[in-house]
PDB file of C-alpha atoms in Angstrom:
ATOM      1  CA  MET O 134     -42.009  82.935  -2.222  1.00 41.00           C
ATOM      2  CA  ALA O 135     -39.047  84.494  -0.416  1.00 41.00           C
ATOM      3  CA  LYS O 136     -39.053  81.561   1.997  1.00 43.00           C
ATOM      4  CA  LYS O 137     -38.736  79.064  -0.911  1.00 37.00           C
ATOM      5  CA  ILE O 138     -35.870  81.026  -2.454  1.00 35.00           C
ATOM      6  CA  PHE O 139     -34.090  81.231   0.898  1.00 32.00           C
ATOM      7  CA  THR O 140     -34.532  77.473   1.480  1.00 33.00           C
ATOM      8  CA  THR O 141     -33.208  76.696  -2.012  1.00 31.00           C
ATOM      9  CA  ILE O 142     -30.152  78.885  -1.413  1.00 34.00           C
ATOM     10  CA  LEU O 143     -29.463  77.138   1.896  1.00 34.00           C
ATOM     11  CA  ILE O 144     -29.670  73.699   0.257  1.00 37.00           C
ATOM     12  CA  LEU O 145     -27.347  74.736  -2.580  1.00 34.00           C
ATOM     13  CA  ALA O 146     -24.896  76.243  -0.104  1.00 34.00           C
ATOM     14  CA  ALA O 147     -24.863  72.991   1.878  1.00 38.00           C
ATOM     15  CA  PHE O 148     -24.061  70.990  -1.267  1.00 39.00           C
ATOM     16  CA  CYS O 149     -21.310  73.435  -2.269  1.00 37.00           C
ATOM     17  CA  HIS O 150     -19.841  73.315   1.239  1.00 38.00           C
ATOM     18  CA  ALA O 151     -19.863  69.507   1.257  1.00 40.00           C
ATOM     19  CA  ALA O 152     -18.203  69.313  -2.172  1.00 46.00           C
ATOM     20  CA  ALA O 153     -15.614  71.862  -1.074  1.00 47.00           C
ATOM     21  CA  GLY O 154     -14.908  69.631   1.931  1.00 52.00           C
ATOM     22  CA  GLN O 155     -13.620  66.818  -0.282  1.00 70.00           C
ATOM     23  CA  ASP O 156     -11.523  69.231  -2.364  1.00 79.00           C
ATOM     24  CA  ALA O 157     -10.085  70.789   0.781  1.00 87.00           C
ATOM     25  CA  LEU O 158      -9.143  67.361   2.149  1.00 88.00           C
ATOM     26  CA  PHE O 159      -7.172  66.417  -0.965  1.00 91.00           C
ATOM     27  CA  ASP O 160      -5.656  69.884  -1.437  1.00 92.00           C
ATOM     28  CA  LYS O 161      -4.601  70.187   2.207  1.00 92.00           C
ATOM     29  CA  TYR O 162      -2.454  67.053   2.154  1.00 90.00           C
ATOM     30  CA  ALA O 163      -1.125  67.241  -1.419  1.00 89.00           C
ATOM     31  CA  GLY O 164       2.643  67.655  -1.417  1.00 87.00           C
ATOM     32  CA  ARG O 165       3.161  66.402   2.122  1.00 90.00           C
ATOM     33  CA  LYS O 166       5.857  63.798   2.752  1.00 91.00           C
ATOM     34  CA  GLY O 167       4.348  60.315   2.753  1.00 91.00           C
ATOM     35  CA  VAL O 168       1.224  61.453   0.876  1.00 93.00           C
ATOM     36  CA  THR O 169       0.391  60.969  -2.790  1.00 93.00           C
ATOM     37  CA  VAL O 170      -2.594  62.748  -4.329  1.00 94.00           C
ATOM     38  CA  VAL O 171      -3.762  61.929  -7.843  1.00 91.00           C
ATOM     39  CA  THR O 172      -6.447  63.948  -9.629  1.00 90.00           C
ATOM     40  CA  VAL O 173      -7.862  62.673 -12.920  1.00 86.00           C
ATOM     41  CA  SER O 174      -9.875  65.136 -15.011  1.00 83.00           C
ATOM     42  CA  LYS O 175     -13.027  64.387 -17.019  1.00 81.00           C
ATOM     43  CA  GLN O 176     -11.075  64.751 -20.262  1.00 80.00           C
ATOM     44  CA  MET O 177      -8.522  62.140 -19.192  1.00 79.00           C
ATOM     45  CA  LEU O 178     -11.236  59.781 -17.965  1.00 76.00           C
ATOM     46  CA  ASP O 179     -12.947  60.068 -21.359  1.00 74.00           C
ATOM     47  CA  MET O 180      -9.672  59.276 -23.164  1.00 73.00           C
ATOM     48  CA  MET O 181      -8.608  56.304 -21.035  1.00 64.00           C
ATOM     49  CA  PRO O 182     -10.633  53.591 -22.826  1.00 59.00           C
ATOM     50  CA  GLU O 183      -9.329  54.821 -26.195  1.00 59.00           C
ATOM     51  CA  LEU O 184      -5.735  54.728 -24.955  1.00 57.00           C
ATOM     52  CA  ASN O 185      -6.139  51.210 -23.480  1.00 55.00           C
ATOM     53  CA  MET O 186      -4.999  52.571 -20.118  1.00 53.00           C
ATOM     54  CA  MET O 187      -7.720  50.911 -18.107  1.00 50.00           C
ATOM     55  CA  PRO O 188      -8.747  47.384 -17.121  1.00 49.00           C
ATOM     56  CA  THR O 189     -11.753  46.182 -19.129  1.00 49.00           C
ATOM     57  CA  ASP O 190     -14.126  46.226 -16.152  1.00 49.00           C
ATOM     58  CA  MET O 191     -13.369  49.950 -15.633  1.00 56.00           C
ATOM     59  CA  GLU O 192     -14.028  51.087 -19.214  1.00 58.00           C
ATOM     60  CA  GLY O 193     -17.788  51.552 -18.753  1.00 61.00           C
ATOM     61  CA  VAL O 194     -17.358  53.365 -15.458  1.00 70.00           C
ATOM     62  CA  ALA O 195     -14.705  55.844 -16.621  1.00 68.00           C
ATOM     63  CA  GLY O 196     -17.101  57.471 -19.082  1.00 73.00           C
ATOM     64  CA  LYS O 197     -19.622  58.030 -16.296  1.00 81.00           C
ATOM     65  CA  LEU O 198     -17.195  59.832 -14.001  1.00 85.00           C
ATOM     66  CA  GLU O 199     -16.727  63.583 -13.966  1.00 87.00           C
ATOM     67  CA  SER O 200     -13.809  63.527 -11.570  1.00 87.00           C
ATOM     68  CA  LEU O 201     -11.643  61.082  -9.699  1.00 89.00           C
ATOM     69  CA  ARG O 202      -9.294  61.894  -6.834  1.00 93.00           C
ATOM     70  CA  VAL O 203      -7.119  59.476  -4.910  1.00 94.00           C
ATOM     71  CA  LEU O 204      -5.155  60.185  -1.746  1.00 95.00           C
ATOM     72  CA  LYS O 205      -2.692  57.597  -0.442  1.00 95.00           C
ATOM     73  CA  CYS O 206      -0.766  58.012   2.800  1.00 95.00           C
ATOM     74  CA  ASN O 207       1.741  55.706   4.505  1.00 93.00           C
ATOM     75  CA  ASP O 208       2.535  57.829   7.568  1.00 90.00           C
ATOM     76  CA  ARG O 209       0.788  56.437  10.675  1.00 86.00           C
ATOM     77  CA  LYS O 210       0.239  59.779  12.450  1.00 87.00           C
ATOM     78  CA  LEU O 211      -0.872  61.598   9.316  1.00 91.00           C
ATOM     79  CA  SER O 212      -3.091  58.692   8.215  1.00 92.00           C
ATOM     80  CA  GLY O 213      -5.123  59.007  11.407  1.00 91.00           C
ATOM     81  CA  ALA O 214      -5.651  62.745  10.927  1.00 92.00           C
ATOM     82  CA  ILE O 215      -6.597  62.327   7.256  1.00 93.00           C
ATOM     83  CA  ARG O 216      -9.010  59.493   8.070  1.00 92.00           C
ATOM     84  CA  ASP O 217     -10.696  61.651  10.728  1.00 92.00           C
ATOM     85  CA  GLU O 218     -11.113  64.495   8.209  1.00 93.00           C
ATOM     86  CA  ALA O 219     -12.446  62.114   5.539  1.00 93.00           C
ATOM     87  CA  MET O 220     -15.023  60.836   8.015  1.00 92.00           C
ATOM     88  CA  GLN O 221     -16.029  64.457   8.728  1.00 91.00           C
ATOM     89  CA  CYS O 222     -16.599  64.952   4.978  1.00 89.00           C
ATOM     90  CA  VAL O 223     -18.914  61.954   4.674  1.00 91.00           C
ATOM     91  CA  ARG O 224     -21.080  63.184   7.532  1.00 88.00           C
ATOM     92  CA  HIS O 225     -22.468  65.812   5.092  1.00 82.00           C
ATOM     93  CA  GLY O 226     -25.205  63.903   3.286  1.00 87.00           C
ATOM     94  CA  PHE O 227     -23.364  60.656   2.515  1.00 93.00           C
ATOM     95  CA  GLU O 228     -24.896  57.282   3.263  1.00 92.00           C
ATOM     96  CA  LYS O 229     -22.667  54.412   4.335  1.00 92.00           C
ATOM     97  CA  LEU O 230     -23.134  51.611   1.804  1.00 89.00           C
ATOM     98  CA  ILE O 231     -20.772  49.089   3.318  1.00 88.00           C
ATOM     99  CA  ALA O 232     -18.180  48.805   6.058  1.00 90.00           C
ATOM    100  CA  VAL O 233     -15.839  45.856   6.494  1.00 91.00           C
ATOM    101  CA  ASP O 234     -13.381  45.453   9.367  1.00 90.00           C
ATOM    102  CA  LYS O 235     -11.145  42.422   8.927  1.00 90.00           C
ATOM    103  CA  ASP O 236      -7.656  41.595  10.159  1.00 90.00           C
ATOM    104  CA  GLY O 237      -6.805  45.206  10.990  1.00 87.00           C
ATOM    105  CA  THR O 238      -8.122  46.593   7.708  1.00 90.00           C
ATOM    106  CA  ARG O 239     -11.143  48.900   7.639  1.00 90.00           C
ATOM    107  CA  ASN O 240     -12.955  49.479   4.347  1.00 91.00           C
ATOM    108  CA  SER O 241     -15.920  51.815   3.991  1.00 92.00           C
ATOM    109  CA  ILE O 242     -17.880  52.977   0.956  1.00 90.00           C
ATOM    110  CA  PHE O 243     -20.132  56.038   1.108  1.00 93.00           C
ATOM    111  CA  MET O 244     -22.506  57.503  -1.482  1.00 91.00           C
ATOM    112  CA  ARG O 245     -24.443  60.736  -1.821  1.00 91.00           C
ATOM    113  CA  LYS O 246     -27.002  61.626  -4.498  1.00 88.00           C
ATOM    114  CA  THR O 247     -26.231  65.061  -5.902  1.00 86.00           C
ATOM    115  CA  GLY O 248     -28.847  65.420  -8.600  1.00 83.00           C
ATOM    116  CA  LYS O 249     -30.801  63.541 -11.224  1.00 85.00           C
ATOM    117  CA  GLY O 250     -28.653  60.512 -12.000  1.00 84.00           C
ATOM    118  CA  LYS O 251     -25.587  62.071 -10.340  1.00 89.00           C
ATOM    119  CA  SER O 252     -23.796  60.922  -7.225  1.00 90.00           C
ATOM    120  CA  ASP O 253     -20.581  61.226  -5.253  1.00 90.00           C
ATOM    121  CA  MET O 254     -18.828  58.209  -3.800  1.00 90.00           C
ATOM    122  CA  MET O 255     -16.047  58.063  -1.286  1.00 92.00           C
ATOM    123  CA  VAL O 256     -14.063  54.946  -0.462  1.00 92.00           C
ATOM    124  CA  VAL O 257     -11.895  54.928   2.670  1.00 94.00           C
ATOM    125  CA  VAL O 258      -9.476  52.025   3.222  1.00 93.00           C
ATOM    126  CA  SER O 259      -7.159  51.969   6.228  1.00 91.00           C
ATOM    127  CA  ALA O 260      -4.713  49.215   7.147  1.00 91.00           C
ATOM    128  CA  GLY O 261      -1.994  49.850   9.697  1.00 87.00           C
ATOM    129  CA  ASN O 262       0.086  52.822   8.548  1.00 88.00           C
ATOM    130  CA  ASN O 263      -1.596  52.949   5.145  1.00 93.00           C
ATOM    131  CA  LEU O 264      -4.665  54.935   4.202  1.00 94.00           C
ATOM    132  CA  THR O 265      -6.326  55.320   0.823  1.00 94.00           C
ATOM    133  CA  VAL O 266      -9.196  57.715   0.149  1.00 95.00           C
ATOM    134  CA  VAL O 267     -10.898  57.658  -3.258  1.00 92.00           C
ATOM    135  CA  TYR O 268     -13.451  60.296  -4.249  1.00 93.00           C
ATOM    136  CA  MET O 269     -15.540  59.845  -7.407  1.00 89.00           C
ATOM    137  CA  ALA O 270     -18.179  62.180  -8.807  1.00 91.00           C
ATOM    138  CA  GLY O 271     -20.422  61.462 -11.766  1.00 90.00           C
ATOM    139  CA  SER O 272     -23.315  59.309 -12.862  1.00 87.00           C
ATOM    140  CA  MET O 273     -21.929  56.024 -11.549  1.00 77.00           C
ATOM    141  CA  THR O 274     -24.524  53.660 -10.075  1.00 73.00           C
ATOM    142  CA  LEU O 275     -24.360  51.016  -7.387  1.00 70.00           C
ATOM    143  CA  GLU O 276     -24.442  48.409 -10.169  1.00 72.00           C
ATOM    144  CA  ASP O 277     -21.320  49.957 -11.686  1.00 70.00           C
ATOM    145  CA  LEU O 278     -19.608  49.829  -8.306  1.00 65.00           C
ATOM    146  CA  SER O 279     -20.585  46.194  -7.740  1.00 64.00           C
ATOM    147  CA  GLY O 280     -19.148  45.348 -11.166  1.00 59.00           C
ATOM    148  CA  LEU O 281     -15.805  46.780 -10.075  1.00 55.00           C
ATOM    149  CA  THR O 282     -15.653  44.771  -6.884  1.00 52.00           C
ATOM    150  CA  LYS O 283     -16.228  41.342  -8.442  1.00 51.00           C
ATOM    151  CA  ASP O 284     -13.227  39.022  -8.429  1.00 43.00           C
TER     152      ASP O 284
END
């Protein structure tokens, strides 16, 4: 019995550490020159469809998200460091869904199941001096994501 409790605690600690990794990444670089960090709360995500602040294809997804964080950097040196740290974060239980390298642009999408119907997604896009990292947590599915990427 003690072994099961200990194992459960270790698993929970790993999930908490991994989630803290994403928060630490965004918090570490917030306020730096050349870096923009946007955090959207659950309450704001719930209000967006009502306020007509969102493209139609995003309306269904916004209600499924619990949090959304975006980091954008246009400093070449800093972009490399941030990208390396983002890749460290996704090594903790994330699965790479897709990676596209084309004309100097690298796009990667990662997903991690966090519970029944819950998941975290991280999108990392780097092109030259520019880097964008998007972190989403909630009950968004792969189908929701594919709906967002259609032209």
